[in-house]
mmCIF file of C-alpha atoms in Angstrom:
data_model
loop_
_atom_site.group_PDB
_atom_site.id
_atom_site.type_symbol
_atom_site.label_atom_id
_atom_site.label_comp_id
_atom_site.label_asym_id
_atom_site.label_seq_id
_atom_site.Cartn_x
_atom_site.Cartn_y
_atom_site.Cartn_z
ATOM 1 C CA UNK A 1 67.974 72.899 155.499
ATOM 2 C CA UNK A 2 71.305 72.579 153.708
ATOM 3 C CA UNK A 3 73.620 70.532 155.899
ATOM 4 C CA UNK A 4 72.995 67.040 157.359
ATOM 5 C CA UNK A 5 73.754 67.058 161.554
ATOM 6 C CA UNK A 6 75.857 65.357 163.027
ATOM 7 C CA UNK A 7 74.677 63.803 166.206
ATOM 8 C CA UNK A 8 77.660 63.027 168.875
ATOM 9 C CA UNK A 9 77.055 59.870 171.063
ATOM 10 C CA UNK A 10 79.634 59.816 173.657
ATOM 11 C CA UNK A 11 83.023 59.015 171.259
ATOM 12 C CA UNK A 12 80.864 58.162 168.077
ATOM 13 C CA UNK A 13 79.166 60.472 165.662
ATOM 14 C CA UNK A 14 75.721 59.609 163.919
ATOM 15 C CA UNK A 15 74.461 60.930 160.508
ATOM 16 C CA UNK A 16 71.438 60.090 159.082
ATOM 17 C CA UNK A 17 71.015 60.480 155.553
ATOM 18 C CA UNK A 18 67.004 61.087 154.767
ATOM 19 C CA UNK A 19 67.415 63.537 151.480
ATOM 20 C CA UNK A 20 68.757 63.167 148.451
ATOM 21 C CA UNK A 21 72.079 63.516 148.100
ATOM 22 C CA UNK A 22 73.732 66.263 145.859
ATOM 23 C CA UNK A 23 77.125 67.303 144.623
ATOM 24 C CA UNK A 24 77.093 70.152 147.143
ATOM 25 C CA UNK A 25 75.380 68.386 149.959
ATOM 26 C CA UNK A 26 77.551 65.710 149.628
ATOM 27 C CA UNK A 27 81.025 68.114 150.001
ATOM 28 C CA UNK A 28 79.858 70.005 152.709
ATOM 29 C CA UNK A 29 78.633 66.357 154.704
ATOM 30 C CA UNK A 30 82.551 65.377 154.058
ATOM 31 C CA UNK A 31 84.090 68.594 155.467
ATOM 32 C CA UNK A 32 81.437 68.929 158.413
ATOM 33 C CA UNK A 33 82.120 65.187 159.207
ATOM 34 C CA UNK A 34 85.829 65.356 158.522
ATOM 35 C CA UNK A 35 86.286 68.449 161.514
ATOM 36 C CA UNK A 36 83.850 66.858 164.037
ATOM 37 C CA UNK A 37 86.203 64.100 164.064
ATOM 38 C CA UNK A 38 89.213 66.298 164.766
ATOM 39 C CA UNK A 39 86.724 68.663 167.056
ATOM 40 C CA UNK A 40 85.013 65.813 168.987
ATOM 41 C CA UNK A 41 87.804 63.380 168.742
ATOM 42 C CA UNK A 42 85.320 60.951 167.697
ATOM 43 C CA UNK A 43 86.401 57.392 167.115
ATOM 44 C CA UNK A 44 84.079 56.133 164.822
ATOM 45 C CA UNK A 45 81.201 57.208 162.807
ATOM 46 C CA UNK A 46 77.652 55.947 162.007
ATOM 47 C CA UNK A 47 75.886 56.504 158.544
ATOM 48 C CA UNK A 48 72.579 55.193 158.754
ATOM 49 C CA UNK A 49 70.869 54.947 155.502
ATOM 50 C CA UNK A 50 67.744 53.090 156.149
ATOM 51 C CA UNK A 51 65.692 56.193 154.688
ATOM 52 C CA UNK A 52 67.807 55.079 150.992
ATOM 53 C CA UNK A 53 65.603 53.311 149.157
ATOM 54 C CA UNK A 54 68.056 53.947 145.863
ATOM 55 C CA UNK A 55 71.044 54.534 145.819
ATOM 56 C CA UNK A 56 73.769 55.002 142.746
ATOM 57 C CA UNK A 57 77.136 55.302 142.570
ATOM 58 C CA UNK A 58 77.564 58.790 143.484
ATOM 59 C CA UNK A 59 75.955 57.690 147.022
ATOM 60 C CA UNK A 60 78.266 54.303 147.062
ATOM 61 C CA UNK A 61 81.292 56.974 146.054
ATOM 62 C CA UNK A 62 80.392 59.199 148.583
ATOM 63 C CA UNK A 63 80.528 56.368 151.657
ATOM 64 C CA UNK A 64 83.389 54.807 150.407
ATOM 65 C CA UNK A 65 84.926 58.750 150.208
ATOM 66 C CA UNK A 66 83.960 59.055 154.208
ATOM 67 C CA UNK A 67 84.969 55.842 155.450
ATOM 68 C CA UNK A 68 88.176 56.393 153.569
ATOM 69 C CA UNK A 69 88.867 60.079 155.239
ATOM 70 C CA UNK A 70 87.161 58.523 158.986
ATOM 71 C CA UNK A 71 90.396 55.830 158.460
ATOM 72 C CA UNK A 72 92.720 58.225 157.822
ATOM 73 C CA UNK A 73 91.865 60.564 161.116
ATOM 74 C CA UNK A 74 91.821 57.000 163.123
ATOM 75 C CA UNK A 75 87.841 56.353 162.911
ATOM 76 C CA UNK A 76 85.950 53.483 161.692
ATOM 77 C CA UNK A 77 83.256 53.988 159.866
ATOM 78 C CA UNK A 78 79.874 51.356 159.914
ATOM 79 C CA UNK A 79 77.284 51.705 158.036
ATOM 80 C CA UNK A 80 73.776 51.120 159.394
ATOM 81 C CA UNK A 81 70.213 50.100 158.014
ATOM 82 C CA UNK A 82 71.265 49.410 154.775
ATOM 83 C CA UNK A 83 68.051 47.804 152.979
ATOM 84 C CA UNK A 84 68.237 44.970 150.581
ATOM 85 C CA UNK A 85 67.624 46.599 147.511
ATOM 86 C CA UNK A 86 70.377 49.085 148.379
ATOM 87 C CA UNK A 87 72.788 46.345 148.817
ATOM 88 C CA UNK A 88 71.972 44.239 145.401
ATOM 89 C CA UNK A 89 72.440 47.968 143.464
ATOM 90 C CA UNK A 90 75.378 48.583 145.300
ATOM 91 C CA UNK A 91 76.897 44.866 144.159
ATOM 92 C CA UNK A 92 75.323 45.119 140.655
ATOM 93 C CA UNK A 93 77.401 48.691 140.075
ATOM 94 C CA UNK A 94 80.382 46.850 141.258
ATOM 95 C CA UNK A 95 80.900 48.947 144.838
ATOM 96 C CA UNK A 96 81.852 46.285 147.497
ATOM 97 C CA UNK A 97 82.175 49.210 149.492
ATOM 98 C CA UNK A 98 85.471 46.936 151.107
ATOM 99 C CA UNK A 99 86.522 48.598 154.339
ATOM 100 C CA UNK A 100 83.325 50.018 155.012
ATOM 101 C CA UNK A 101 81.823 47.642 158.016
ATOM 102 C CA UNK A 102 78.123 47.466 158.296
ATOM 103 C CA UNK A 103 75.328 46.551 160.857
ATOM 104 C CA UNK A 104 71.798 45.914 160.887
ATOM 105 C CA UNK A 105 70.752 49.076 163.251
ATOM 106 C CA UNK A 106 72.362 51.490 165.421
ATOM 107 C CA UNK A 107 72.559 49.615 168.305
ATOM 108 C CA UNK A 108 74.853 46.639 166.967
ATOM 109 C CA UNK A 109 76.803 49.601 165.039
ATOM 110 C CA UNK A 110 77.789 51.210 168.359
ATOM 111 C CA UNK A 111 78.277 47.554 169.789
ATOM 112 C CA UNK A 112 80.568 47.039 166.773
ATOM 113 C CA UNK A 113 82.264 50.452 167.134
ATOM 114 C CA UNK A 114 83.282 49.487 170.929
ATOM 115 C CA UNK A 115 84.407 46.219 170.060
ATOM 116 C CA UNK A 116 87.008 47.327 167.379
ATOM 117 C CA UNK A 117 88.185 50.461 169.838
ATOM 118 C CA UNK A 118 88.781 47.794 172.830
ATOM 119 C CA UNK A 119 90.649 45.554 170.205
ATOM 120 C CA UNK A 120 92.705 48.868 169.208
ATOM 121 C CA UNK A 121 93.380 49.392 172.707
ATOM 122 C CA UNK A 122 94.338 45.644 173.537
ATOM 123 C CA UNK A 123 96.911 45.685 170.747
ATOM 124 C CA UNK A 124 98.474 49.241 171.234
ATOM 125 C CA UNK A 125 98.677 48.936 174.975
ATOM 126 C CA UNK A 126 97.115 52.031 175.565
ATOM 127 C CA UNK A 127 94.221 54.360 175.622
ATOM 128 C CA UNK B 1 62.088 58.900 151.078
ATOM 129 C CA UNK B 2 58.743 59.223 152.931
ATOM 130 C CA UNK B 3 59.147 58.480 156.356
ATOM 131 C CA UNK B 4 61.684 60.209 158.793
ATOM 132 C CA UNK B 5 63.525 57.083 160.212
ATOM 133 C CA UNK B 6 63.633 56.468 163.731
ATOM 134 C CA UNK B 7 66.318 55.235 165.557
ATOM 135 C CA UNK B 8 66.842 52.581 168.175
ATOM 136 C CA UNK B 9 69.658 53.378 170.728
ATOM 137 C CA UNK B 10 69.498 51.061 173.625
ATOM 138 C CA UNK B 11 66.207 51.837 175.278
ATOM 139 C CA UNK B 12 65.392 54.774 174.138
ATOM 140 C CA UNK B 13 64.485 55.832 170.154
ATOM 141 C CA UNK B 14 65.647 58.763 168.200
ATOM 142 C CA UNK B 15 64.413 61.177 165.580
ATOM 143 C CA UNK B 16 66.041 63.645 163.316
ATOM 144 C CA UNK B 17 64.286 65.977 161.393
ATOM 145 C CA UNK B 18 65.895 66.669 158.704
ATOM 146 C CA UNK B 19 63.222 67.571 155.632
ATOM 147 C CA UNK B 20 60.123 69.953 155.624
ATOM 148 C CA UNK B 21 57.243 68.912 157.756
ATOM 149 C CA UNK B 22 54.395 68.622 155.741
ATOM 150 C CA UNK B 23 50.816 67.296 157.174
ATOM 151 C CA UNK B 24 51.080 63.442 155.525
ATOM 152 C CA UNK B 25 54.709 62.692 157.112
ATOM 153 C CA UNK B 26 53.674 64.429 160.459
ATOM 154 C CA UNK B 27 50.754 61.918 160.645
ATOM 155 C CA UNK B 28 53.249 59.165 159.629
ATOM 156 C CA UNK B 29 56.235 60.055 161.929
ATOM 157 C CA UNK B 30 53.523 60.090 164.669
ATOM 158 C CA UNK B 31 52.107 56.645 163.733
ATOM 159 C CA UNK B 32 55.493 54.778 163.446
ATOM 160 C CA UNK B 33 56.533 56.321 166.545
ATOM 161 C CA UNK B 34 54.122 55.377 168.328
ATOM 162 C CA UNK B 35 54.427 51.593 167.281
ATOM 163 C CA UNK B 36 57.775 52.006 168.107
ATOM 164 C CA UNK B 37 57.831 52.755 171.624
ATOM 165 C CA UNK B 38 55.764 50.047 172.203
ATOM 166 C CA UNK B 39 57.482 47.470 169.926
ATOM 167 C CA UNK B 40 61.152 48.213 171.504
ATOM 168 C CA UNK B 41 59.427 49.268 174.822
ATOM 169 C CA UNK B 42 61.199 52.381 174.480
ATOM 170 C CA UNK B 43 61.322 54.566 177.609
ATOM 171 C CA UNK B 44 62.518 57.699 175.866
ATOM 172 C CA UNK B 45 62.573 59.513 173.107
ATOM 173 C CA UNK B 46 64.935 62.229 171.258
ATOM 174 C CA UNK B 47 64.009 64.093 168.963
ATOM 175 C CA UNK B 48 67.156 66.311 167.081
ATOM 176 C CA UNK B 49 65.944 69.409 165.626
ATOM 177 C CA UNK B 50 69.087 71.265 164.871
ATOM 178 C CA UNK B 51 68.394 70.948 161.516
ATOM 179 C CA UNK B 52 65.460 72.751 162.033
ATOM 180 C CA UNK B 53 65.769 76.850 160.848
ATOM 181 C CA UNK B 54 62.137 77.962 160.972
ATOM 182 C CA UNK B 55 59.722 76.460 162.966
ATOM 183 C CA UNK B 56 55.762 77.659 163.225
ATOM 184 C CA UNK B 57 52.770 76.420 164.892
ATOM 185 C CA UNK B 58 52.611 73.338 163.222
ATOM 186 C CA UNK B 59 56.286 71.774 163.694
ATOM 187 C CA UNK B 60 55.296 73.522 167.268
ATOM 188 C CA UNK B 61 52.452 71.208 167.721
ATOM 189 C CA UNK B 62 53.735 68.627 166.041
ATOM 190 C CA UNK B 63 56.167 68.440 168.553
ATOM 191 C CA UNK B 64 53.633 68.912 171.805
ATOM 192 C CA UNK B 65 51.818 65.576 169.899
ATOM 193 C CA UNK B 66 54.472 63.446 170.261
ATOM 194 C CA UNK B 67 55.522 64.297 173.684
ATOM 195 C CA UNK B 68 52.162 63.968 174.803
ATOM 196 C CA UNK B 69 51.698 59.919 173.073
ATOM 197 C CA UNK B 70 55.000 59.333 173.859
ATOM 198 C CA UNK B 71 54.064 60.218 177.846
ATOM 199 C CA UNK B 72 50.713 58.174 177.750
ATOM 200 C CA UNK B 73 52.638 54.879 176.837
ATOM 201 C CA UNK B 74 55.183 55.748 179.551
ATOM 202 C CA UNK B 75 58.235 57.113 177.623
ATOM 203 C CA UNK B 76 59.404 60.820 178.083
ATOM 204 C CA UNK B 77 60.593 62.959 175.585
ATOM 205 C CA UNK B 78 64.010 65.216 175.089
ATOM 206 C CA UNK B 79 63.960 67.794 172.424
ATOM 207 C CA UNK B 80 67.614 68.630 171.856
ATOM 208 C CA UNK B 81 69.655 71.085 169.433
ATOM 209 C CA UNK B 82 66.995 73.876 169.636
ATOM 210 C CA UNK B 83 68.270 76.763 167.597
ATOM 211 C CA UNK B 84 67.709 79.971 169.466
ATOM 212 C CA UNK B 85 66.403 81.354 166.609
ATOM 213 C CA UNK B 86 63.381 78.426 167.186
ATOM 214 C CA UNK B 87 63.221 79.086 170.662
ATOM 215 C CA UNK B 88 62.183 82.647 170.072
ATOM 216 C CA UNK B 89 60.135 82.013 167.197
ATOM 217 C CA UNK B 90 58.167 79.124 169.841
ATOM 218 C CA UNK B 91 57.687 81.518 172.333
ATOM 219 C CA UNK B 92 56.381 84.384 170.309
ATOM 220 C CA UNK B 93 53.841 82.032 169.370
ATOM 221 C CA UNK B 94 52.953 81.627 172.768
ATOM 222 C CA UNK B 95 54.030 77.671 172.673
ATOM 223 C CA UNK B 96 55.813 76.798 175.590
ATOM 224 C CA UNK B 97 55.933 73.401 174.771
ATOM 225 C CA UNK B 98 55.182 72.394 178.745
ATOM 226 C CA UNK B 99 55.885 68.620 179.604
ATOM 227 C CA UNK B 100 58.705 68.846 176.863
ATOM 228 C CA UNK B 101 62.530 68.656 178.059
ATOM 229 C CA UNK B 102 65.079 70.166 176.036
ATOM 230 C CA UNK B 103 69.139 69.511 175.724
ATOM 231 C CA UNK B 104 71.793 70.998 174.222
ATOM 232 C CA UNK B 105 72.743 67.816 172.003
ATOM 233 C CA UNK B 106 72.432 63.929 172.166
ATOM 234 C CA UNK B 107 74.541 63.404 174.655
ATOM 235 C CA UNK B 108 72.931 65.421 176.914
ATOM 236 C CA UNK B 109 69.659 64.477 175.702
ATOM 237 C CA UNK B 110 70.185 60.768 177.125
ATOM 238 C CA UNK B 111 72.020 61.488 180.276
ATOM 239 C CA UNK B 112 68.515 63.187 180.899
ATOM 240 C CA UNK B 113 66.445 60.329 179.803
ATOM 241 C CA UNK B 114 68.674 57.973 181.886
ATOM 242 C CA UNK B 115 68.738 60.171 184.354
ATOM 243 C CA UNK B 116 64.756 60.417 184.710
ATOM 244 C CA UNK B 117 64.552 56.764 184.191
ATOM 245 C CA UNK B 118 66.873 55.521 187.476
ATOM 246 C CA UNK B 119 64.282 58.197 189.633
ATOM 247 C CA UNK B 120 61.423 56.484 188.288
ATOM 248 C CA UNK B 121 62.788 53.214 188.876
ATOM 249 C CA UNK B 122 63.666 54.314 192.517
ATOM 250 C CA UNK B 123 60.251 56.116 193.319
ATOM 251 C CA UNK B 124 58.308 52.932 191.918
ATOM 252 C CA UNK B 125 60.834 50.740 193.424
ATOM 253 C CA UNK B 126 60.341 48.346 190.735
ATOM 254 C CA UNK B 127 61.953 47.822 187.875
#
């Protein structure tokens, strides 16, 4: 199994991250993710990482590189799950991850997703 | 990473296999599932398998397990993202997988799961 799906709920996309990351697994997760955006016009993504139990900063690199390339095709990016110990490495290596959002499950990562695309919509003035 | 996570999505939960079924983290997924759907009093369940390449007898079963807790605490189970290459490979080994929905993707999965959930709640007539 050498890609990571990509799940489509309604305008959002969902990847789970359960196996170790790699240099290749990690290119081919960017360029899958990267067209399903265009392809589904998605308007935000999930990562949920609650399966990390370490993480190092190729993994940090690698979120920050997706919610970077999400912004730039107009989708947020939140980042679900996250466990403690993930978040005390991630400070400790110096990767505040800034504009990356996060949640504490799926649920209030959608939540937060339709929030920010309502706000969007408020300000532009339309859809 | 040990477990395969599960995910909460409103009232239903979802699974993506993503690694190698082996007999340990079968047992386990079944387990915390399990809790699950009676911890979030889940009333569906989705389990993503288009990861999945090559399936046999045991991912097969596997499979027919869950459905078959998840229906005895009152939740009903959507397999979506079925390869066809899996499908054949099922029915060749003479599992039909009866009792088991399947979907084309997510999105699908839970229209079906909502879906069956408004005709229960309009047969019973209760909430």
């Amino acid at each position: 199994m050498e890609r990571i799906p990509i799940l489509k709920m309604g305008r959002f996309l969902l990847v789970t991250i359960q196996v170790d990351m790699h240099d290749e697994l990690a290119m081919t997760l960017q360029e899958d993710l990267t067209g399903r955006i265009i392809e589904d016009r998605a308007q935000g993504v999930l990562i949920d990482i609650s399966s990390v139990e370490i993480v190092d900063s190729f993994i940090g690199g690698m979120i920050a590189n997706i919610a970077g390339m999400a912004r730039m095709l107009d989708a947020e990016t939140v980042l679900v799950g996250m466990r403690p110990a993930v978040a005390i490495t991630l400070v400790e290596l110096g990767m505040s991850l800034s504009g990356v959002r996060t949640a504490l499950n799926v649920d209030k990562g959608m939540a937060m997703l339709q929030a920010a695309r309502e706000e969007k919509r408020r300000f532009s003035g339309s859809y």
